Tab-separated table of C-alpha atoms in Angstrom:
chain	number	residue	atom	x	y	z
A	371	MET	CA	133.880	108.054	81.693
A	372	SER	CA	131.229	106.466	79.500
A	373	SER	CA	128.309	104.361	80.703
A	374	ALA	CA	130.099	101.274	79.401
A	375	ALA	CA	133.228	102.117	81.385
A	376	TRP	CA	131.274	102.761	84.563
A	377	PHE	CA	129.364	99.479	84.118
A	378	GLU	CA	132.593	97.542	83.684
A	379	ARG	CA	133.964	99.161	86.832
A	380	ALA	CA	130.769	98.539	88.822
A	381	GLN	CA	130.620	94.835	87.951
A	382	LYS	CA	133.828	94.290	89.910
A	383	VAL	CA	132.330	95.500	93.200
A	384	ILE	CA	128.520	95.278	92.824
A	385	PRO	CA	126.690	92.009	91.961
A	386	GLY	CA	125.841	92.281	88.279
A	387	GLY	CA	127.060	95.868	88.411
A	388	VAL	CA	123.661	97.093	89.619
A	389	ASN	CA	121.781	97.683	92.858
A	390	SER	CA	118.410	96.658	91.409
A	391	PRO	CA	118.245	93.868	88.789
A	392	VAL	CA	116.185	95.558	86.063
A	393	ARG	CA	118.913	98.204	85.713
A	394	ALA	CA	121.207	95.557	84.209
A	395	PHE	CA	119.205	95.712	80.940
A	396	ASN	CA	118.829	91.913	80.900
A	397	GLY	CA	115.294	92.354	79.549
A	398	VAL	CA	116.392	94.428	76.577
A	399	GLY	CA	120.087	93.667	76.125
A	400	GLY	CA	122.897	96.125	75.691
A	401	THR	CA	124.859	98.248	78.128
A	402	PRO	CA	123.008	100.028	80.939
A	403	VAL	CA	122.822	103.815	80.787
A	404	TYR	CA	124.381	105.805	83.634
A	405	PHE	CA	122.596	109.022	84.550
A	406	LYS	CA	124.517	112.104	85.637
A	407	SER	CA	121.818	114.704	86.274
A	408	GLY	CA	118.206	115.526	85.563
A	409	LYS	CA	115.958	118.553	85.338
A	410	GLY	CA	112.292	118.559	84.485
A	411	ALA	CA	111.555	115.829	81.937
A	412	LYS	CA	115.169	115.479	80.795
A	413	VAL	CA	118.244	113.629	82.029
A	414	GLN	CA	121.892	113.861	81.118
A	415	THR	CA	123.975	110.707	80.893
A	416	GLU	CA	127.626	109.968	81.576
A	417	ASP	CA	127.962	109.612	77.796
A	418	GLY	CA	127.182	113.297	77.358
A	419	THR	CA	123.763	112.738	75.804
A	420	GLU	CA	120.414	114.228	76.797
A	421	LEU	CA	117.337	112.014	77.023
A	422	ILE	CA	113.666	112.784	77.531
A	423	ASP	CA	112.768	110.546	80.449
A	424	PHE	CA	109.549	108.518	80.522
A	425	CYS	CA	110.663	106.298	83.411
A	426	GLY	CA	110.782	108.935	86.150
A	427	SER	CA	112.796	106.787	88.573
A	428	TRP	CA	110.064	104.141	88.164
A	429	GLY	CA	107.318	106.506	89.296
A	430	PRO	CA	108.306	108.863	92.130
A	431	LEU	CA	109.116	111.844	89.916
A	432	ILE	CA	105.586	112.821	88.966
A	433	LEU	CA	106.668	116.482	89.017
A	434	GLY	CA	109.829	115.791	87.028
A	435	HIS	CA	113.482	115.803	88.029
A	436	ALA	CA	114.814	118.320	90.534
A	437	ARG	CA	111.653	120.396	90.960
A	438	GLN	CA	113.067	123.546	92.525
A	439	GLU	CA	110.660	123.790	95.464
A	440	ILE	CA	111.496	120.209	96.445
A	441	VAL	CA	115.233	120.702	96.057
A	442	ASP	CA	115.025	123.840	98.205
A	443	VAL	CA	113.115	122.163	101.048
A	444	VAL	CA	115.466	119.159	100.987
A	445	ALA	CA	118.506	121.435	101.237
A	446	LYS	CA	116.965	123.463	104.062
A	447	THR	CA	115.929	120.365	106.000
A	448	ALA	CA	119.268	118.636	105.489
A	449	ALA	CA	121.069	121.685	106.849
A	450	ASP	CA	119.164	121.230	110.112
A	451	GLY	CA	120.135	117.552	110.398
A	452	LEU	CA	119.848	114.465	108.192
A	453	THR	CA	118.355	112.119	110.758
A	454	PHE	CA	117.692	111.913	114.470
A	455	GLY	CA	116.150	108.516	115.112
A	456	ALA	CA	113.706	110.494	117.217
A	457	ASN	CA	110.411	112.288	116.709
A	458	THR	CA	110.137	115.460	114.626
A	459	ALA	CA	107.249	117.863	114.149
A	460	LYS	CA	107.302	117.259	110.387
A	461	GLU	CA	106.285	113.617	110.901
A	462	ALA	CA	103.044	114.661	112.540
A	463	GLU	CA	102.377	117.348	109.926
A	464	PHE	CA	103.026	114.900	107.103
A	465	ALA	CA	100.765	112.256	108.624
A	466	GLU	CA	98.048	114.889	109.049
A	467	LEU	CA	98.371	115.851	105.382
A	468	ILE	CA	98.167	112.235	104.199
A	469	THR	CA	95.128	111.444	106.342
A	470	THR	CA	93.424	114.646	105.131
A	471	LEU	CA	93.969	113.731	101.487
A	472	ILE	CA	92.925	110.109	102.149
A	473	PRO	CA	90.011	110.448	104.614
A	474	GLU	CA	89.510	106.697	105.136
A	475	MET	CA	93.142	106.463	106.264
A	476	GLU	CA	92.688	107.540	109.891
A	477	MET	CA	96.220	106.682	110.983
A	478	VAL	CA	99.476	106.215	109.080
A	479	ARG	CA	102.861	104.685	109.925
A	480	LEU	CA	105.886	105.915	107.979
A	481	VAL	CA	108.621	103.496	106.896
A	482	SER	CA	111.559	103.698	104.491
A	483	SER	CA	110.408	101.826	101.363
A	484	GLY	CA	107.425	100.338	99.589
A	485	THR	CA	108.735	96.850	100.308
A	486	GLU	CA	108.857	97.632	104.020
A	487	ALA	CA	105.364	99.118	103.914
A	488	VAL	CA	103.890	95.970	102.358
A	489	MET	CA	105.845	93.650	104.647
A	490	SER	CA	104.482	95.552	107.635
A	491	ALA	CA	100.946	95.591	106.229
A	492	ILE	CA	100.935	91.797	105.880
A	493	ARG	CA	102.206	91.358	109.425
A	494	LEU	CA	99.580	93.809	110.669
A	495	ALA	CA	96.800	91.920	108.863
A	496	ARG	CA	97.938	88.635	110.366
A	497	GLY	CA	98.223	90.126	113.837
A	498	TYR	CA	94.836	91.837	113.640
A	499	THR	CA	92.912	88.829	112.306
A	500	GLY	CA	94.827	86.058	114.065
A	501	ARG	CA	95.061	84.271	110.698
A	502	ARG	CA	98.207	83.379	108.752
A	503	LYS	CA	97.491	82.941	105.021
A	504	ILE	CA	97.166	85.544	102.288
A	505	ILE	CA	95.972	85.729	98.686
A	506	LYS	CA	97.988	87.624	96.100
A	507	PHE	CA	97.708	87.962	92.341
A	508	ASP	CA	100.085	86.576	89.738
A	509	GLY	CA	101.970	89.472	88.174
A	510	CYS	CA	101.400	91.952	90.988
A	511	TYR	CA	104.708	92.887	92.608
A	512	HIS	CA	104.717	93.878	96.260
A	513	GLY	CA	108.405	94.089	97.058
A	514	HIS	CA	110.976	91.423	97.785
A	515	SER	CA	110.005	90.054	101.195
A	516	ASP	CA	109.977	86.236	101.288
A	517	TYR	CA	106.256	85.520	101.284
A	518	LEU	CA	105.611	87.912	98.393
A	519	LEU	CA	108.262	86.517	96.045
A	520	VAL	CA	105.798	83.823	95.109
A	521	ALA	CA	104.614	82.477	91.772
A	522	ALA	CA	101.439	80.525	91.112
A	523	GLY	CA	101.425	76.991	92.472
A	524	SER	CA	100.314	73.821	90.750
A	525	GLY	CA	96.666	74.315	91.617
A	526	LEU	CA	94.275	76.993	92.801
A	527	LEU	CA	94.055	75.687	96.348
A	528	THR	CA	97.722	74.873	96.814
A	529	GLY	CA	100.297	77.272	98.161
A	530	GLY	CA	102.499	79.168	95.747
A	531	THR	CA	106.026	78.296	94.689
A	532	THR	CA	109.150	80.339	95.288
A	533	SER	CA	110.182	82.704	92.509
A	534	SER	CA	113.567	83.377	94.106
A	535	ALA	CA	116.298	81.245	95.569
A	536	GLY	CA	116.652	81.642	99.311
A	537	VAL	CA	112.919	81.835	99.992
A	538	SER	CA	111.686	79.274	102.489
A	539	PRO	CA	108.996	76.901	101.200
A	540	ALA	CA	107.246	77.453	104.530
A	541	ALA	CA	106.690	81.089	103.549
A	542	THR	CA	105.161	80.253	100.179
A	543	GLU	CA	102.894	77.589	101.628
A	544	GLU	CA	100.934	80.378	103.323
A	545	VAL	CA	100.292	82.247	100.066
A	546	TYR	CA	97.611	81.530	97.506
A	547	VAL	CA	98.299	82.983	94.059
A	548	VAL	CA	95.430	83.611	91.640
A	549	PRO	CA	95.239	85.373	88.247
A	550	TYR	CA	94.700	89.130	88.308
A	551	ASN	CA	91.143	90.143	87.385
A	552	ASP	CA	89.818	86.675	88.272
A	553	LEU	CA	87.252	87.395	90.980
A	554	GLU	CA	85.772	83.917	90.846
A	555	ALA	CA	89.155	82.367	91.668
A	556	VAL	CA	89.408	84.567	94.759
A	557	LYS	CA	85.908	83.588	95.846
A	558	ALA	CA	86.751	79.904	95.399
A	559	VAL	CA	89.802	80.172	97.653
A	560	LEU	CA	87.924	82.184	100.259
A	561	GLU	CA	85.074	79.702	100.254
A	562	ALA	CA	87.480	76.821	100.818
A	563	ASP	CA	89.761	78.371	103.438
A	564	SER	CA	88.458	81.748	104.593
A	565	GLU	CA	88.984	81.036	108.311
A	566	ASN	CA	92.741	80.926	107.675
A	567	ILE	CA	93.096	83.856	105.270
A	568	ALA	CA	94.210	87.103	106.854
A	569	ALA	CA	94.280	89.279	103.773
A	570	VAL	CA	93.929	89.682	100.038
A	571	ILE	CA	96.585	92.024	98.641
A	572	VAL	CA	96.335	93.613	95.210
A	573	GLU	CA	97.636	96.472	93.101
A	574	PRO	CA	94.343	98.238	92.247
A	575	ILE	CA	95.870	99.071	88.873
A	576	ALA	CA	98.579	96.551	88.107
A	577	GLY	CA	101.904	98.076	87.143
A	578	ASN	CA	104.416	95.254	87.185
A	579	MET	CA	103.200	93.264	84.203
A	580	GLY	CA	102.767	96.447	82.244
A	581	LEU	CA	99.737	98.668	82.779
A	582	VAL	CA	96.748	96.396	83.417
A	583	GLU	CA	93.520	97.955	84.664
A	584	PRO	CA	91.035	96.163	86.903
A	585	ALA	CA	88.050	94.657	85.126
A	586	ALA	CA	84.668	96.226	85.793
A	587	GLY	CA	83.494	95.155	89.252
A	588	PHE	CA	86.755	93.396	90.157
A	589	LEU	CA	87.856	95.660	93.012
A	590	GLU	CA	84.290	96.107	94.231
A	591	GLY	CA	83.909	92.336	94.219
A	592	LEU	CA	87.103	91.901	96.246
A	593	ARG	CA	85.791	94.377	98.803
A	594	GLU	CA	82.500	92.538	99.133
A	595	ALA	CA	84.028	89.053	99.250
A	596	THR	CA	86.664	89.885	101.864
A	597	ALA	CA	84.271	91.816	104.084
A	598	ALA	CA	81.890	88.866	104.123
A	599	CYS	CA	84.450	86.538	105.732
A	600	GLY	CA	86.503	88.840	107.939
A	601	THR	CA	89.503	88.872	105.609
A	602	LEU	CA	91.266	92.212	105.266
A	603	LEU	CA	91.671	93.878	101.874
A	604	ILE	CA	95.065	95.490	101.248
A	605	PHE	CA	95.543	97.905	98.367
A	606	ASP	CA	99.183	98.221	97.386
A	607	GLU	CA	99.202	101.765	96.045
A	608	VAL	CA	102.955	102.223	96.024
A	609	ILE	CA	102.613	103.007	92.303
A	610	ASN	CA	98.957	104.092	92.194
A	611	GLY	CA	98.893	106.419	95.194
A	612	PHE	CA	98.681	110.108	94.143
A	613	ARG	CA	99.211	109.017	90.528
A	614	LEU	CA	95.809	109.952	89.106
A	615	ALA	CA	94.563	112.403	91.735
A	616	PRO	CA	95.890	113.929	94.983
A	617	THR	CA	94.725	110.840	96.890
A	618	THR	CA	94.634	107.063	96.384
A	619	PHE	CA	93.059	105.283	93.436
A	620	GLY	CA	90.860	103.400	95.886
A	621	HIS	CA	89.475	106.677	97.191
A	622	THR	CA	88.750	107.993	93.692
A	623	ILE	CA	86.583	104.966	92.867
A	624	GLY	CA	84.985	104.687	96.297
A	625	VAL	CA	86.454	101.299	97.236
A	626	ASN	CA	88.044	101.536	100.658
A	627	ALA	CA	90.671	98.965	101.510
A	628	ASP	CA	91.281	98.016	105.144
A	629	ILE	CA	94.995	98.784	104.790
A	630	THR	CA	96.681	100.824	102.068
A	631	THR	CA	100.400	100.938	101.352
A	632	LEU	CA	102.097	103.940	99.789
A	633	GLY	CA	105.551	104.812	98.459
A	634	LYS	CA	107.276	106.409	95.448
A	635	ILE	CA	105.369	109.694	94.964
A	636	ILE	CA	104.943	110.363	98.699
A	637	GLY	CA	108.727	110.680	98.974
A	638	GLY	CA	109.185	113.092	96.096
A	639	GLY	CA	112.264	111.150	95.006
A	640	MET	CA	113.540	110.283	98.488
A	641	PRO	CA	113.270	106.764	100.012
A	642	ILE	CA	109.993	106.369	101.888
A	643	GLY	CA	106.974	104.145	102.375
A	644	ALA	CA	103.805	104.205	104.466
A	645	LEU	CA	100.901	102.049	105.522
A	646	GLY	CA	97.611	103.263	106.858
A	647	GLY	CA	94.056	102.371	107.697
A	648	SER	CA	91.434	102.746	110.384
A	649	THR	CA	92.361	103.666	113.930
A	650	GLU	CA	91.127	100.252	115.076
A	651	ILE	CA	93.419	98.304	112.771
A	652	MET	CA	96.431	100.612	113.025
A	653	SER	CA	96.255	100.519	116.828
A	654	THR	CA	97.359	96.892	116.604
A	655	LEU	CA	100.856	98.184	115.784
A	656	ALA	CA	103.414	98.650	118.559
A	657	PRO	CA	103.600	100.519	120.852
A	658	LEU	CA	99.793	100.421	121.103
A	659	GLY	CA	99.377	96.768	120.169
A	660	PRO	CA	101.198	93.452	119.819
A	661	VAL	CA	102.330	93.745	116.174
A	662	TYR	CA	105.942	94.896	116.190
A	663	GLN	CA	107.359	97.224	113.561
A	664	ALA	CA	110.263	99.632	113.847
A	665	GLY	CA	112.850	101.479	111.758
A	666	THR	CA	115.788	103.734	112.547
A	667	LEU	CA	115.157	105.935	109.512
A	668	SER	CA	111.343	105.775	109.597
A	669	GLY	CA	110.043	109.332	109.334
A	670	ASN	CA	113.431	110.565	108.150
A	671	PRO	CA	113.106	114.369	108.119
A	672	VAL	CA	114.628	114.880	104.658
A	673	ALA	CA	112.344	112.297	103.015
A	674	VAL	CA	109.344	113.650	104.906
A	675	ALA	CA	110.097	117.202	103.781
A	676	ALA	CA	110.459	116.146	100.130
A	677	GLY	CA	107.276	114.100	100.270
A	678	MET	CA	105.249	116.771	102.008
A	679	LYS	CA	106.244	119.426	99.484
A	680	THR	CA	105.431	117.030	96.614
A	681	LEU	CA	101.940	116.303	97.936
A	682	GLU	CA	101.298	119.990	98.572
A	683	LEU	CA	102.271	120.835	94.993
A	684	LEU	CA	100.091	118.043	93.617
A	685	ARG	CA	97.169	119.209	95.760
A	686	ASP	CA	97.569	122.881	94.849
A	687	GLU	CA	98.578	122.615	91.172
A	688	SER	CA	96.600	119.476	90.261
A	689	PRO	CA	98.540	118.601	87.076
A	690	TYR	CA	96.468	115.458	86.543
A	691	LEU	CA	94.328	116.684	83.647
A	692	LYS	CA	97.460	117.804	81.802
A	693	MET	CA	99.079	114.395	82.282
A	694	GLU	CA	95.889	112.639	81.180
A	695	ILE	CA	95.730	114.721	77.994
A	696	LEU	CA	99.400	114.140	77.178
A	697	GLY	CA	99.157	110.449	78.054
A	698	LYS	CA	96.147	109.984	75.810
A	699	LYS	CA	97.818	111.879	72.960
A	700	LEU	CA	100.861	109.628	73.264
A	701	ALA	CA	98.876	106.375	73.456
A	702	ASP	CA	96.523	107.354	70.636
A	703	GLY	CA	99.519	108.269	68.511
A	704	ILE	CA	101.273	104.975	69.187
A	705	ASN	CA	98.113	103.026	68.370
A	706	ARG	CA	97.542	105.001	65.171
A	707	ILE	CA	101.113	104.485	63.978
A	708	ALA	CA	100.977	100.786	64.889
A	709	ALA	CA	97.786	100.370	62.878
A	710	GLU	CA	99.268	102.191	59.875
A	711	LYS	CA	102.376	100.026	59.964
A	712	GLY	CA	100.501	96.798	60.682
A	713	LEU	CA	102.448	96.241	63.907
A	714	ALA	CA	101.315	93.654	66.442
A	715	LEU	CA	101.169	96.301	69.131
A	716	HIS	CA	98.752	98.311	71.238
A	717	CYS	CA	99.374	100.907	73.915
A	718	ALA	CA	97.483	100.780	77.211
A	719	GLN	CA	97.084	104.124	78.992
A	720	LYS	CA	95.562	105.516	82.175
A	721	GLY	CA	96.266	109.104	83.132
A	722	GLY	CA	100.000	109.636	82.760
A	723	MET	CA	100.745	105.887	82.807
A	724	PHE	CA	101.268	103.889	79.625
A	725	THR	CA	102.661	100.587	78.340
A	726	PRO	CA	103.181	99.565	74.707
A	727	PHE	CA	102.208	95.879	74.629
A	728	PHE	CA	103.631	94.041	71.646
A	729	ARG	CA	100.500	92.103	70.776
A	730	LYS	CA	97.193	93.216	69.304
A	731	GLU	CA	94.955	91.556	71.882
A	732	PRO	CA	94.126	93.267	75.212
A	733	VAL	CA	96.151	92.338	78.291
A	734	HIS	CA	94.116	91.345	81.345
A	735	ASN	CA	96.607	89.348	83.421
A	736	LEU	CA	100.165	88.030	83.633
A	737	ASP	CA	99.646	85.234	81.089
A	738	ASP	CA	98.485	87.815	78.546
A	739	SER	CA	101.495	90.001	79.304
A	740	LYS	CA	103.892	87.074	78.968
A	741	ALA	CA	102.418	86.374	75.525
A	742	CYS	CA	103.723	89.713	74.247
A	743	ASP	CA	106.759	89.810	71.963
A	744	GLN	CA	109.599	90.785	74.306
A	745	LYS	CA	112.161	90.841	71.490
A	746	ALA	CA	110.027	93.442	69.746
A	747	HIS	CA	109.883	95.428	72.976
A	748	ALA	CA	113.668	95.310	73.267
A	749	ALA	CA	113.979	96.639	69.705
A	750	TYR	CA	111.517	99.428	70.567
A	751	PHE	CA	113.460	100.310	73.728
A	752	HIS	CA	116.782	100.660	71.919
A	753	HIS	CA	115.198	102.479	68.978
A	754	MET	CA	113.717	105.080	71.321
A	755	LEU	CA	116.952	105.300	73.309
A	756	ASP	CA	118.924	105.930	70.125
A	757	HIS	CA	116.485	108.729	69.278
A	758	GLY	CA	116.818	110.434	72.672
A	759	PHE	CA	114.105	108.868	74.827
A	760	TYR	CA	114.469	106.778	77.970
A	761	THR	CA	111.673	104.295	78.666
A	762	PRO	CA	111.559	101.382	81.140
A	763	PRO	CA	114.102	98.705	80.090
A	764	SER	CA	111.530	95.941	80.560
A	765	GLY	CA	108.322	94.990	78.812
A	766	PHE	CA	106.693	94.308	82.180
A	767	GLU	CA	106.899	97.842	83.547
A	768	VAL	CA	104.861	101.034	83.294
A	769	ALA	CA	106.148	104.227	81.690
A	770	PHE	CA	105.151	107.638	83.006
A	771	VAL	CA	104.265	111.030	81.626
A	772	SER	CA	105.116	113.599	84.292
A	773	ALA	CA	103.848	117.098	84.956
A	774	ALA	CA	107.136	118.339	83.478
A	775	HIS	CA	106.540	116.837	80.035
A	776	THR	CA	105.260	119.051	77.246
A	777	GLU	CA	103.254	118.587	74.072
A	778	GLU	CA	106.518	119.022	72.182
A	779	ASP	CA	108.015	116.083	74.106
A	780	ILE	CA	105.052	113.895	73.169
A	781	GLN	CA	105.165	114.933	69.515
A	782	ALA	CA	108.893	114.265	69.345
A	783	PHE	CA	108.338	110.830	70.907
A	784	LEU	CA	105.710	109.975	68.296
A	785	GLU	CA	107.900	111.180	65.460
A	786	ALA	CA	110.700	108.929	66.688
A	787	PHE	CA	108.306	106.028	67.206
A	788	SER	CA	107.005	106.381	63.662
A	789	LYS	CA	110.477	105.450	62.406
A	790	LEU	CA	110.418	102.107	64.282
């Protein structure tokens, strides 16, 4: 059956026909694409077409689809048992590998998703500090738990407002929302209410309003400001972790968060999440401390095996320079073509991450991102799709160059883009 036929069938039994809203293509219009298989940088659809994929399952597939070593270890592990709900040796080995690659992360707790990792990190921060409020940044997405589905409130020192039905106002009242890259706003909130603020949580490189890098001194300033008042700093590296180096982004720039959350890449395509930090803070988690967290599938052996093999390959092969070169070639090409055509467009890029923003001015925060021309992005998305390329079906997401992409893939992308 075609993608359209599958979507029609799915809508009868799945809300909106999808299991994650962005897949409905509401941001770009049209009928969602149904994938059938993938290998390397390419996917095959239920329509019988082949696409070069720059979405990579929203980030986990840094080594491309169905990397053989990962497929082999998943099959071998699955043959020994899918899950036990009990301890396995691989959990300890995986935790040892993560803490070796991220030295400031002395202990790690495995969970089953990035959302769960962040939810647990917030609870841990509150339990450790004895405080209840947090500061987050407008445009940074940290999963769909109640107190993180929050938009900016009416004023800097008021709690946020719900951005989803079903979220209790009591949850949002404990969350301050400030603009990304606005260090002075964070300092103002901390100065006014630091004794009640357990944590500041941030994506070190924002990836859910498009690719937005931290301003010079922003992350360092957050570290200094939080340390001065006993507030914990949480880096949500679900997207960033192992993206630019075989470690966290925080580690590469020498800014150590108190708690770091991980996901996506550390599962190699399987569902997983993790949170980690110092032994002192992590010992607040049960069964050592009073902060409860549990999960039947936490440390699932198949996900652990896939993640461990992925991190080992990233450590040993270090494809990061290749992805940086290809990413820069792609972004430079997009910017050159946009300039030649007089398009209101610029492409942000960091390593293998990129976002074409449909405005000429730089994007520093969510307001800047919202000012982009989303209709133009939708036209770009469908143009590239029609020419054999799959990119994120939203103007507020990051696209990815993987280790499986080639120079020929990038050149073909630019040739198709030049016809926009």
